[in-house]
Coordinates of C-alpha atoms and ligand atoms in Angstrom, one line a residue:
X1 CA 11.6 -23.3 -14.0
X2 CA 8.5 -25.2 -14.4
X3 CA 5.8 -22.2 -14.3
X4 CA 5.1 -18.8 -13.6
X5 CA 3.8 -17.7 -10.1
X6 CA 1.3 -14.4 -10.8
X7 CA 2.0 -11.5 -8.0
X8 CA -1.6 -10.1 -7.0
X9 CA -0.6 -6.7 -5.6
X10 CA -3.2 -5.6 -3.4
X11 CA -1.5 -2.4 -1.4
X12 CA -4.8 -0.6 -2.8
X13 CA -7.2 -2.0 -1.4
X14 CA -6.2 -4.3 1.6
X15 CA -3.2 -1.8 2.2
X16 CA -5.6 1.0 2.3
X17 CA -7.6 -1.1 5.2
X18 CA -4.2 -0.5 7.7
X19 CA -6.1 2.2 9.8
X20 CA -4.9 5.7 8.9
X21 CA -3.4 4.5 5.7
X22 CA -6.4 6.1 3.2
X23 CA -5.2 7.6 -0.2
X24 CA -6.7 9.9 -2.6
X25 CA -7.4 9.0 -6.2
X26 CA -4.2 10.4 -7.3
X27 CA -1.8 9.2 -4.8
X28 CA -3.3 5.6 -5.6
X29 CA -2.8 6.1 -9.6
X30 CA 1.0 7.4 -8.6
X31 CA 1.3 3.6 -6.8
X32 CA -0.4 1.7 -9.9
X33 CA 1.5 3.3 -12.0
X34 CA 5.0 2.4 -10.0
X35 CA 3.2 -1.5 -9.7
X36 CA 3.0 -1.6 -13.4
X37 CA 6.0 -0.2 -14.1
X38 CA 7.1 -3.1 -11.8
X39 CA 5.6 -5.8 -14.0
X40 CA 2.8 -6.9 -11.4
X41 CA 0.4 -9.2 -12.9
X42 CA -2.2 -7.9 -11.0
X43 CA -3.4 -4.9 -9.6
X44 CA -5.8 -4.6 -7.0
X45 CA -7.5 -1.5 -7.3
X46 CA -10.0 -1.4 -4.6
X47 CA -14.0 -1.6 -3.8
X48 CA -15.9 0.1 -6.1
X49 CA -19.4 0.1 -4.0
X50 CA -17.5 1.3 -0.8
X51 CA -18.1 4.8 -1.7
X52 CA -18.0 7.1 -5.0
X53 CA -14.6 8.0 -4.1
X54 CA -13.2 4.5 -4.5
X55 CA -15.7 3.8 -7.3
X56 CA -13.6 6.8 -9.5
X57 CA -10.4 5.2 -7.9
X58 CA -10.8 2.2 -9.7
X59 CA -12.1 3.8 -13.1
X60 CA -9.1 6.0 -12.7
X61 CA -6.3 3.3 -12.5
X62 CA -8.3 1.0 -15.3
X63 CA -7.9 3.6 -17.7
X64 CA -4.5 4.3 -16.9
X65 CA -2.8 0.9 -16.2
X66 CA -2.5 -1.4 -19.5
X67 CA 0.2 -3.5 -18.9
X68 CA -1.5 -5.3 -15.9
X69 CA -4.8 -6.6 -15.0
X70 CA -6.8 -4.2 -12.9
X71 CA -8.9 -5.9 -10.2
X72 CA -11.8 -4.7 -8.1
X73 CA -13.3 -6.6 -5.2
X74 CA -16.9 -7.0 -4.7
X75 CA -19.0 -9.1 -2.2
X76 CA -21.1 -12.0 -2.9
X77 CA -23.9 -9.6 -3.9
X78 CA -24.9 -8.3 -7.7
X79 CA -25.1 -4.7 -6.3
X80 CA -21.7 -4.9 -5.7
X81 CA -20.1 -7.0 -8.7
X82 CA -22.4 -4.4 -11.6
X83 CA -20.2 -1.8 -9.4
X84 CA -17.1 -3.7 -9.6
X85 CA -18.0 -4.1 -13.6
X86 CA -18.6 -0.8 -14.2
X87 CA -15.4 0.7 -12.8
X88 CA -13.3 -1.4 -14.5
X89 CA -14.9 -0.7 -18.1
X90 CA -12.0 1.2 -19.5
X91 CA -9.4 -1.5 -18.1
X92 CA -7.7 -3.4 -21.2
X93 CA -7.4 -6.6 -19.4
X94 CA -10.2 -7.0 -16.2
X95 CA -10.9 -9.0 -13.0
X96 CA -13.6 -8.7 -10.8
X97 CA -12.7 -10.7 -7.3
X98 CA -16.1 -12.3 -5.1
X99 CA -15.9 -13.6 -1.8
X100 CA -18.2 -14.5 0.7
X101 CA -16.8 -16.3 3.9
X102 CA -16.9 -20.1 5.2
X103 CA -15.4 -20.8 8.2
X104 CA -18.6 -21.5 11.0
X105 CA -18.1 -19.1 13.5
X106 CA -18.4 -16.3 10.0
X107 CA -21.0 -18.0 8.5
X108 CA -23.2 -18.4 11.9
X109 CA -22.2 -14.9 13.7
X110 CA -21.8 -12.5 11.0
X111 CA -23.6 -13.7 7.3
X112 CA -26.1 -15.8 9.3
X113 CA -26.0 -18.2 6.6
X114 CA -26.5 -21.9 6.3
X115 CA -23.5 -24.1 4.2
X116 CA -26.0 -24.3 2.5
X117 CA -26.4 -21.0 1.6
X118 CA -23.0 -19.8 1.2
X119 CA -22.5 -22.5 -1.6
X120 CA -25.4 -21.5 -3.4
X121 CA -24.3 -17.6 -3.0
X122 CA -21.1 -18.2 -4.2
X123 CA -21.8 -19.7 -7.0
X124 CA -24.6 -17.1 -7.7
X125 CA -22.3 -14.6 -7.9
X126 CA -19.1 -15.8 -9.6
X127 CA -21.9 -16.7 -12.6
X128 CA -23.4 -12.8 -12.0
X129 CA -19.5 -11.6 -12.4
X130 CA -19.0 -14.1 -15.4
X131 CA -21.4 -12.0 -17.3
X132 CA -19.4 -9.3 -17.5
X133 CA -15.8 -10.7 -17.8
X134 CA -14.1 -15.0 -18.2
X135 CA -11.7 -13.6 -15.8
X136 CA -13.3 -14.0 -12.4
X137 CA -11.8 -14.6 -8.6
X138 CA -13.5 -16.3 -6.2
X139 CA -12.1 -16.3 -1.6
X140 CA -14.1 -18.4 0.6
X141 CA -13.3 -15.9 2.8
X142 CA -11.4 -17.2 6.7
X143 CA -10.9 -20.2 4.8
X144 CA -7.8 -20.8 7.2
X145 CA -10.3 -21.5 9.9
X146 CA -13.0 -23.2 7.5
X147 CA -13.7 -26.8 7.6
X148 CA -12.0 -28.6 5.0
X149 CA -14.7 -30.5 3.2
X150 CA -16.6 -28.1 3.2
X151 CA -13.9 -25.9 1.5
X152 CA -13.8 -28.3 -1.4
X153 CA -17.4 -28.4 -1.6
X154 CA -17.2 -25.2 -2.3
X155 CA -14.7 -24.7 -4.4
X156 CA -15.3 -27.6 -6.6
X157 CA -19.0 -25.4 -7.6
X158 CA -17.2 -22.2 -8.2
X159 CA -14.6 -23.6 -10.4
X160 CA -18.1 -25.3 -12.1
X161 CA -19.4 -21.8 -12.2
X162 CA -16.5 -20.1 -13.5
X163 CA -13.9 -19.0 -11.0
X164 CA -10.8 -18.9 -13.1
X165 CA -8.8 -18.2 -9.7
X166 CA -9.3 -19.9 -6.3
X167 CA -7.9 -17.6 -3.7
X168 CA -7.8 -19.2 0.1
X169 CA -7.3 -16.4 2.7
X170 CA -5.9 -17.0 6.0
X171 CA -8.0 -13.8 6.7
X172 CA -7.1 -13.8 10.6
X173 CA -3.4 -14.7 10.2
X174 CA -4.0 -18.3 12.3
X175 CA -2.2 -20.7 10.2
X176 CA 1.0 -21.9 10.3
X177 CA 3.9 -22.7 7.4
X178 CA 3.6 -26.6 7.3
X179 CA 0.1 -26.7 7.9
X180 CA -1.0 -24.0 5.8
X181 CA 1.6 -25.5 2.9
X182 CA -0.3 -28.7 3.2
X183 CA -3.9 -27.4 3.4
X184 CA -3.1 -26.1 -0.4
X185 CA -1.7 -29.7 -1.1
X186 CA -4.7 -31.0 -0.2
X187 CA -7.4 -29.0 -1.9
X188 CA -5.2 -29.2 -5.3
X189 CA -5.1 -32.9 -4.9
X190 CA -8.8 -33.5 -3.1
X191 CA -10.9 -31.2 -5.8
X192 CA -12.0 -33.1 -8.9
X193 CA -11.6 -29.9 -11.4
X194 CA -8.9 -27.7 -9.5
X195 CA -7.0 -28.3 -12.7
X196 CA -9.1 -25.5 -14.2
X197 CA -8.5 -22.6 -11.9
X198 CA -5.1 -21.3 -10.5
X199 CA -4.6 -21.6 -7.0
X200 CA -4.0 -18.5 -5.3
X201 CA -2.9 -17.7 -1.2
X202 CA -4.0 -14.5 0.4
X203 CA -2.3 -14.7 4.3
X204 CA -2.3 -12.0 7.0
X205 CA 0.4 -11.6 9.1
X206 CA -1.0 -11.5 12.6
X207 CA 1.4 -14.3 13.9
X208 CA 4.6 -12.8 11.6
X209 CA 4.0 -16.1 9.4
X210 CA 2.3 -14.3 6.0
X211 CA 5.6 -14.2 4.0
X212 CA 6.6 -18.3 5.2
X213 CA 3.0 -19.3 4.9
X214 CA 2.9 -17.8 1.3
X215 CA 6.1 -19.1 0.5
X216 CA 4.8 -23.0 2.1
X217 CA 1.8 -22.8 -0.2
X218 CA 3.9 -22.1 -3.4
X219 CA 6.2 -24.8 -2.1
X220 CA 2.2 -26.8 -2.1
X221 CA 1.2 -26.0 -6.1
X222 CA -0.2 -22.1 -5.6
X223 CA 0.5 -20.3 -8.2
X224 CA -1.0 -16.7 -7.5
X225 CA 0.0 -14.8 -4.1
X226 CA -1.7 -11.8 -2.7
X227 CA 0.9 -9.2 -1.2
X228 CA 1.4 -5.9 -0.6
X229 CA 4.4 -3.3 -0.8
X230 CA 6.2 -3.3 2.7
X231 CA 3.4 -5.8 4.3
X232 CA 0.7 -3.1 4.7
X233 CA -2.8 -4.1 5.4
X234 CA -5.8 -5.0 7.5
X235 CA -4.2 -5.2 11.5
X236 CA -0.6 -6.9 11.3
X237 CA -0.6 -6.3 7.4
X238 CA -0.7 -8.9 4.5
X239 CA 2.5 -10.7 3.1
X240 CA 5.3 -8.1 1.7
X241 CA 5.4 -8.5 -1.8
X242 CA 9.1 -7.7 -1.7
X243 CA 9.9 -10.6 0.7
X244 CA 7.7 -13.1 -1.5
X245 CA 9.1 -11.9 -4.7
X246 CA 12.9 -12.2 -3.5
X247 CA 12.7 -15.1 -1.8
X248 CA 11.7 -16.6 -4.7
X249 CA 14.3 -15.3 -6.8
X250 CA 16.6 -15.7 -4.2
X251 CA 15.9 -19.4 -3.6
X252 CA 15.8 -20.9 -7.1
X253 CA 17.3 -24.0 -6.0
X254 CA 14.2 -24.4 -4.2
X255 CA 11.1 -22.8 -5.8
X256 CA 10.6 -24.4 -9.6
X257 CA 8.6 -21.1 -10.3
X258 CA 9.9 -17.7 -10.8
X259 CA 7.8 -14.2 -10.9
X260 CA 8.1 -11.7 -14.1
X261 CA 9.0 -8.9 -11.9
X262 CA 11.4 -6.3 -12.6
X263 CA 12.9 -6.3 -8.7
X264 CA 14.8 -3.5 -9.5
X265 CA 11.6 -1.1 -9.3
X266 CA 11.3 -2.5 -5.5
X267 CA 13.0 0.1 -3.2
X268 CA 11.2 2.5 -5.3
X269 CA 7.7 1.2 -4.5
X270 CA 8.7 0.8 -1.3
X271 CA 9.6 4.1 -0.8
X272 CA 6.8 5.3 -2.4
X273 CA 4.1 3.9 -0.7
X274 CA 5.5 5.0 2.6
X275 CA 5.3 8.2 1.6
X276 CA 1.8 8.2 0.7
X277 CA 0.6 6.5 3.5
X278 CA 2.8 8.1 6.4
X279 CA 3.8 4.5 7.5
X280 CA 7.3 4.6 7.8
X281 CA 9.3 1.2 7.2
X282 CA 11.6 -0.2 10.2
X283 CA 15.4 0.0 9.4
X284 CA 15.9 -3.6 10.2
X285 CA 12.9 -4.6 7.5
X286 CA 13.7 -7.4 5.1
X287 CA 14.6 -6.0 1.6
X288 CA 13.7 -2.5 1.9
X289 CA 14.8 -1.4 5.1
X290 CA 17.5 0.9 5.6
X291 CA 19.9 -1.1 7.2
X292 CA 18.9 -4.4 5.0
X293 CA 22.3 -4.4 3.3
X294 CA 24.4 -2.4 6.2
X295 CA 26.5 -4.4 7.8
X296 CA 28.1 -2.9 10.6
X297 CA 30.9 -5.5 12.5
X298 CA 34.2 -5.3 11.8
X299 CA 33.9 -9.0 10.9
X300 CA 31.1 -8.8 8.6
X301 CA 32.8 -5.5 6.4
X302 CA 35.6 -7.5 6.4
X303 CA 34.1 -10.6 4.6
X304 CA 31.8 -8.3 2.5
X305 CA 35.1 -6.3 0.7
X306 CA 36.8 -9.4 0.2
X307 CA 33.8 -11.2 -1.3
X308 CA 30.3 -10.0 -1.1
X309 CA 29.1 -13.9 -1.0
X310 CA 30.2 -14.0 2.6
X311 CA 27.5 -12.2 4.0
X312 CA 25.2 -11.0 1.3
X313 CA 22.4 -13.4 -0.5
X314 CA 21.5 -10.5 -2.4
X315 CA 22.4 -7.7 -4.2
X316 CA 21.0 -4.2 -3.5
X317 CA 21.1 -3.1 -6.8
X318 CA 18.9 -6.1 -7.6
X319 CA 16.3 -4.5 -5.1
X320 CA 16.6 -0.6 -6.8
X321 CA 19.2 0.4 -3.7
X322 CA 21.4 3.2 -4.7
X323 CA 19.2 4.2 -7.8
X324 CA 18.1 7.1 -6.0
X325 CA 19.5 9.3 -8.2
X326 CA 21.0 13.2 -7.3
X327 CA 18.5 13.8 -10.6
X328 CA 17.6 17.6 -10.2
X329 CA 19.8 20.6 -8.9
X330 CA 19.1 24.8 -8.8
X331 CA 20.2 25.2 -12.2
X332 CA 17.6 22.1 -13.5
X333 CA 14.9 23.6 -15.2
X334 CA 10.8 23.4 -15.6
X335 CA 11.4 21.1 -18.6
X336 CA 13.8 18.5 -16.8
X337 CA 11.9 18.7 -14.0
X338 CA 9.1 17.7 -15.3
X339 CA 10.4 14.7 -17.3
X340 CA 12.1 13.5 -14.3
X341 CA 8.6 13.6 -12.7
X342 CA 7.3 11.6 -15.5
X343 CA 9.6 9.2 -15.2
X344 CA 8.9 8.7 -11.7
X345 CA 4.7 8.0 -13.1
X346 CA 4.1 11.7 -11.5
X347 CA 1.8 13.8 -14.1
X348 CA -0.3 16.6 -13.1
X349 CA -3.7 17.1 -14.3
X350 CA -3.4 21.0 -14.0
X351 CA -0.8 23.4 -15.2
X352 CA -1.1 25.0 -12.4
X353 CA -0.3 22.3 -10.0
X354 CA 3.1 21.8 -11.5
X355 CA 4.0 25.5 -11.3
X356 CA 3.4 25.3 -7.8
X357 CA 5.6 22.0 -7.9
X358 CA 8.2 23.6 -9.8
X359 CA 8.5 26.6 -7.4
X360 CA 8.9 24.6 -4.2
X361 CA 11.4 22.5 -6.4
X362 CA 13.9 25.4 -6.5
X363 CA 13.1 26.9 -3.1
X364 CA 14.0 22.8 -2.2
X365 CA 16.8 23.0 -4.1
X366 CA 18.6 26.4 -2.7
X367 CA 18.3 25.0 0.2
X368 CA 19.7 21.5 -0.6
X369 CA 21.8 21.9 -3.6
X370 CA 21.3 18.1 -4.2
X371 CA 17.6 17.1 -4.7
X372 CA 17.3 13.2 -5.4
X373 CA 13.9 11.3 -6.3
X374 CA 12.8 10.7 -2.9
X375 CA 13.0 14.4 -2.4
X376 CA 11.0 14.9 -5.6
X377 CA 8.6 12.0 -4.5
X378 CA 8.2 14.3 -1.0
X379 CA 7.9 17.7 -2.4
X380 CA 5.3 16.2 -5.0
X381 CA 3.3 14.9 -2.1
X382 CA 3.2 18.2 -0.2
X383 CA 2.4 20.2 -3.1
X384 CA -0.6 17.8 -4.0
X385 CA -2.0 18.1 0.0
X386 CA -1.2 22.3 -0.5
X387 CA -3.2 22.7 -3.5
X388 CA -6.0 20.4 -3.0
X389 CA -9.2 22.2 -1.0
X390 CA -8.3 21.9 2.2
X391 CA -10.0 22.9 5.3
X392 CA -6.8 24.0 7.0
X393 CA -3.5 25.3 5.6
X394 CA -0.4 26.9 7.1
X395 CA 0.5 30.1 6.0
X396 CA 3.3 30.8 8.0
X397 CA 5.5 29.5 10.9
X398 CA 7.8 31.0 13.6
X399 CA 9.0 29.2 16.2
X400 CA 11.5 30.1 18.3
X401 CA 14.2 28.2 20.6
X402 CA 17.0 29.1 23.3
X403 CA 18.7 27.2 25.8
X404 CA 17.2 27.7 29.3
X405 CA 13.7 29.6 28.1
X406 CA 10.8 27.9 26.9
X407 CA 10.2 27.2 23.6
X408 CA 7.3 29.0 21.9
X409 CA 5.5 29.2 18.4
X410 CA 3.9 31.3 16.8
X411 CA 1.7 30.3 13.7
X412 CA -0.8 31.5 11.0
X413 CA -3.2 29.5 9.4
X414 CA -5.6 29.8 6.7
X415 CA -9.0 28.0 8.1
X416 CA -11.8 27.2 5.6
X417 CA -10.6 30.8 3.6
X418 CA -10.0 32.9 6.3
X419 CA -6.2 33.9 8.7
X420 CA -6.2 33.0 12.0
X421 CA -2.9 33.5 14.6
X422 CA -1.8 32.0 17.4
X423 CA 1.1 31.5 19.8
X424 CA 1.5 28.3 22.5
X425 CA 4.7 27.6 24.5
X426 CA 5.5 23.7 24.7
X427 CA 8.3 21.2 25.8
X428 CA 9.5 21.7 22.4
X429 CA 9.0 23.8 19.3
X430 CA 7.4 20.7 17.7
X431 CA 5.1 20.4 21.2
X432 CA 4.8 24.5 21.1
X433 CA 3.6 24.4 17.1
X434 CA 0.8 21.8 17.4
X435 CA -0.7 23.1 20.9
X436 CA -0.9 26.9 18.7
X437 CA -2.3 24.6 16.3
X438 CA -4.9 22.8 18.2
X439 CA -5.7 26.1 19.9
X440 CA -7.2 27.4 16.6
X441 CA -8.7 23.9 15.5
X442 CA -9.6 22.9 18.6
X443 CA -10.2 19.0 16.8
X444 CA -10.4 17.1 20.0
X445 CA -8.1 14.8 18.6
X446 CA -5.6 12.2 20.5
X447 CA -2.0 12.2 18.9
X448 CA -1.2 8.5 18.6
X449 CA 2.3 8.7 16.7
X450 CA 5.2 11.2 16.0
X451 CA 8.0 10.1 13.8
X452 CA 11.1 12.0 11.7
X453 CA 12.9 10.1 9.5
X454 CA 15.6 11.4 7.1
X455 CA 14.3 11.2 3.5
X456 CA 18.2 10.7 2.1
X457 CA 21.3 11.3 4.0
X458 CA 23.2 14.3 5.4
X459 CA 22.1 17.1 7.7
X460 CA 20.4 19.2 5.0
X461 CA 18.2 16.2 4.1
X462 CA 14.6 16.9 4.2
X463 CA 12.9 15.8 7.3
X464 CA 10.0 14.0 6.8
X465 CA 7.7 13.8 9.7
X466 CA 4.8 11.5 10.0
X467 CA 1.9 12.3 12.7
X468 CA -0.9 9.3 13.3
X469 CA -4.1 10.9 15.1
X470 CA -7.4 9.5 16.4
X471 CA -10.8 11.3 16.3
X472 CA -13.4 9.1 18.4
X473 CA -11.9 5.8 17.2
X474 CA -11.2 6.9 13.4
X475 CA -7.5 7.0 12.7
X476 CA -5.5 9.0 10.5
X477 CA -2.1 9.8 9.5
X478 CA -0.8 13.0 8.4
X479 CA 2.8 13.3 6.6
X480 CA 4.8 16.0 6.1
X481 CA 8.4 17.3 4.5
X482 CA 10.6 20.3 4.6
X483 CA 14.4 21.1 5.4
X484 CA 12.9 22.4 8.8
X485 CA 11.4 19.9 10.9
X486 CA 9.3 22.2 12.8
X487 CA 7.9 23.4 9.7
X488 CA 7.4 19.6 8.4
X489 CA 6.0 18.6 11.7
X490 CA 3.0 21.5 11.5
X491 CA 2.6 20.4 7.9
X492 CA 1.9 16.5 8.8
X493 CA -0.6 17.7 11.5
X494 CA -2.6 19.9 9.8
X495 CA -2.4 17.2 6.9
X496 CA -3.6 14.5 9.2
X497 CA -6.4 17.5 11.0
X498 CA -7.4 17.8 7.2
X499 CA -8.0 13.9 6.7
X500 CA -9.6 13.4 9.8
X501 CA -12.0 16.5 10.0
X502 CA -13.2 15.4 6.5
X503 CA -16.3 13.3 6.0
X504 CA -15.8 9.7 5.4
X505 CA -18.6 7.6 3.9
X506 CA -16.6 4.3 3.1
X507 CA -18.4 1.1 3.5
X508 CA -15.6 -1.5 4.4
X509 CA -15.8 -5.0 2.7
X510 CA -15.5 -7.8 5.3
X511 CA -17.3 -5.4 8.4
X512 CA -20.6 -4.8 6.0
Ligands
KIV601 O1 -8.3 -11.2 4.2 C1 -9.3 -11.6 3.4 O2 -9.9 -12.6 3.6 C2 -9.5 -10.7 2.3 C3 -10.5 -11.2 1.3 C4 -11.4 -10.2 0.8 C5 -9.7 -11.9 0.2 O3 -9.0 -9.6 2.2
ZN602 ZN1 -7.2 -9.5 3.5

């Protein structure tokens, strides 16, 4: 191994652009906390000036997280980097992350800048953010689609001004492997003083080619990529860390760098961030999908019993598969339950919060016997959406079933303090619950998505049902969990009716 490639995790603040993937501060410091305990180098915790919200976000996860460096975007604008400098006051080790665009059709249509400009903003503003910390990140922002002398030119003066990392985004997902592999060549070998800043790739994955052009520019001399867990982000998503990170590994014949992570926290993350957001990942998805190490011919069991080799190039324990661990059953009490939580980076603020936690753990656990740490991850989301200050919540749910009569539901909710009741018929009980639902709520919103997956195996597994909705073009999703599916399903809709009947005031960084 030569040197050591730096994993940028940025599933906080890119991730969090995926419409309908928006998390609160707590559910983000649950996913910094699994990142650290991952070893990411660094974490990207969001954009401090979009709104207060993501302002205390960032605070938040820079006083927690002290094993990694905690990151905070800003535009090329002083407003925005003081922002960025002030969340991450309490972080132990800091970046703040500038970018301002330089492809022509960005610069001419949306900044309405001259090259000219842009080069003297940039480097404006990497010496602004130099003020406050020596460990500054500068993206010409589209610089897949940006003219290449004109990339130089500009990064030659932010490396002058203090850039200590160069990141080129293929922000539109254009470019492909070769090319993109060579286009880092180039720069590396074309800029006078790119010896003085890491080189860093940031690709989108709108053409499916994040992950191989990632992997090109590594093969090319960068030594930072910017990923995210299960390739969420802005429209097709950004690279998947895990794909990045194991491909590496995996090809060491190849790569001559290697990543510090522990991969074995991977399936975890994974998991975890799926949960959070509501977007469920594909069983046939590299690494952490749930048929990535199934193998299902005859032919291929065969080989795999004789000698794993035949068909497997890695191990899933390597990943974290089959760590999930039957942790907690309904003789487990408040104390082990809530060092298990602990271990899994859960803490809550309020005693009363984990009471509540602790109760639906053992009604959980008479119902399942078995409850593993994805159930635990589940229950501890619900609890978190029950006892935060919701608009809506569901107090109770019947809903009945027979072959040959129509299925009807009957359902109390609880909206802003006071009971309201309701009964709908529907195609289904699921159909039944959220037309009683939406009689009460009357939101005027479009479902977009219904999905159940199985949280672990077996029949008494915990459904967990995500619902994506859309309220005049802002998009939401709403997740929910319970032993009943009906009941899970009218949780993840009144979730998601919570989200999307809220105000939003979030500015977003590349549409300001
Ligand atoms: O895709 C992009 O260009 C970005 C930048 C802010 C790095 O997300
Ligand atoms: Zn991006």
């Amino acid at each position: 191994m030569d040197d050591k490639l730096i994993i940028f995790d940025t599933t906080l603040r890119d991730g969090e652009q995926s419409p309908g993937a928006s998390m609160t501060r707590d559910e983000k410091l649950r996913i910094a906390k699994a990142l650290e305990k991952m070893k990411v180098d660094v974490i990207e915790a969001g954009f401090p000036i979009a709104s207060p919200g993501d302002f205390e976000s960032v605070k938040a996860v820079a006083e927690m997280v002290t094993d990694s460096t905690v990151c905070a975007l800003a535009r090329a604008l002083d407003k925005d980097i003081d922002r960025a400098a002030e969340a991450l006051k309490p972080a132990k080790s800091s970046r703040i992350h500038t970018f301002l665009a330089t492809s022509p059709i960005h610069m001419r249509e949306k900044l309405r800048m001259t090259p000219d400009e842009v080069v003297e903003n940039a480097v404006k503003a990497v010496k602004h953010a130099r003020n406050y910390t020596d460990n500054v990140e500068f993206s010409p922002e589209d610089a897949g689609r940006s003219d290449f002398d004109f990339l130089c030119r500009v990064l030659e003066a932010v490396i002058d001004a203090g850039a200590t990392t160069v990141n080129i985004p293929d922000t539109v997902g254009y470019n492909l492997p070769q090319f993109f592999g060579e286009l880092i060549g180039n720069l590396i070998n074309n800029i006078p003083n790119s010896d003085k800043a890491i080189f860093s790739v940031h690709c989108h994955n709108d053409l499916g080619l994040a992950v191989g052009n990632s992997l090109s520019a590594v093969l090319n001399g960068a030594r930072q990529v910017e990923c995210t867990i299960n390739g969420l982000g802005e429209r097709a998503g950004n690279a998947a860390l895990e794909e990045v990170v194991m491909s590496i590994r995996t090809r060491r014949d190849i790569f001559t760098c290697d990543t510090k992570l522990d991969t074995t926290q991977i399936v975890h993350c994974s998991r975890l961030v799926s949960t959070i957001t509501g977007f469920p990942v594909q069983p046939n998805k590299a690494i952490v999908g749930a048929n990535a190490f199934a193998h299902e011919s005859g032919i291929h069991q065969d080989g795999v019993l004789k000698s794993r080799e035949t068909y497997e190039i890695m191990r899933a324990e390597d990943v974290g598969w089959n760590t999930n661990r039957m942790v907690l059953g309904k003789h487990s009490g408040r104390n082990a339950f809530k060092t298990r939580l602990e271990e899994l980076g859960i803490r809550f603020d309020k005693e009363e919060d984990l009471n509540a936690a602790f109760s639906a753990f053992k009604e959980l656990a008479d119902k399942k016997h078995e409850v593993f740490d994805d159930d635990l991850q589940a229950l501890v989301s619900d609890t978190i959406q029950e006892s935060a200050n919701e608009k809506i919540k569901l107090v109770s749910l019947k809903a009945k079933v027979e072959t040959g009569e129509t299925p009807i539901a009957e359902i109390t909710l609880s909206i802003d303090g006071s009971e309201k009741h309701a009964a709908a018929e529907g195609g289904g009980p699921v159909d039944a619950t959220f037309k009683a639902i939406e009689s009460m709520v009357n939101s005027g919103c479009n479902l977009q998505l219904y999905s159940v997956n199985n949280i672990t195996t077996g029949t008494d597994s915990q459904g967990e049902v995500t619902v994506r909705i859309d309220k005049s073009g802002r998009i939401v999703n709403g997740l929910g969990s319970d032993t009943d599916i009906v009941i899970a399903s009218a949780k993840a809709y009144i979730d998601a009716l919570n989200k999307a009947l809220a105000p939003e005031q979030r500015a977003h960084p590349q549409r300001l």
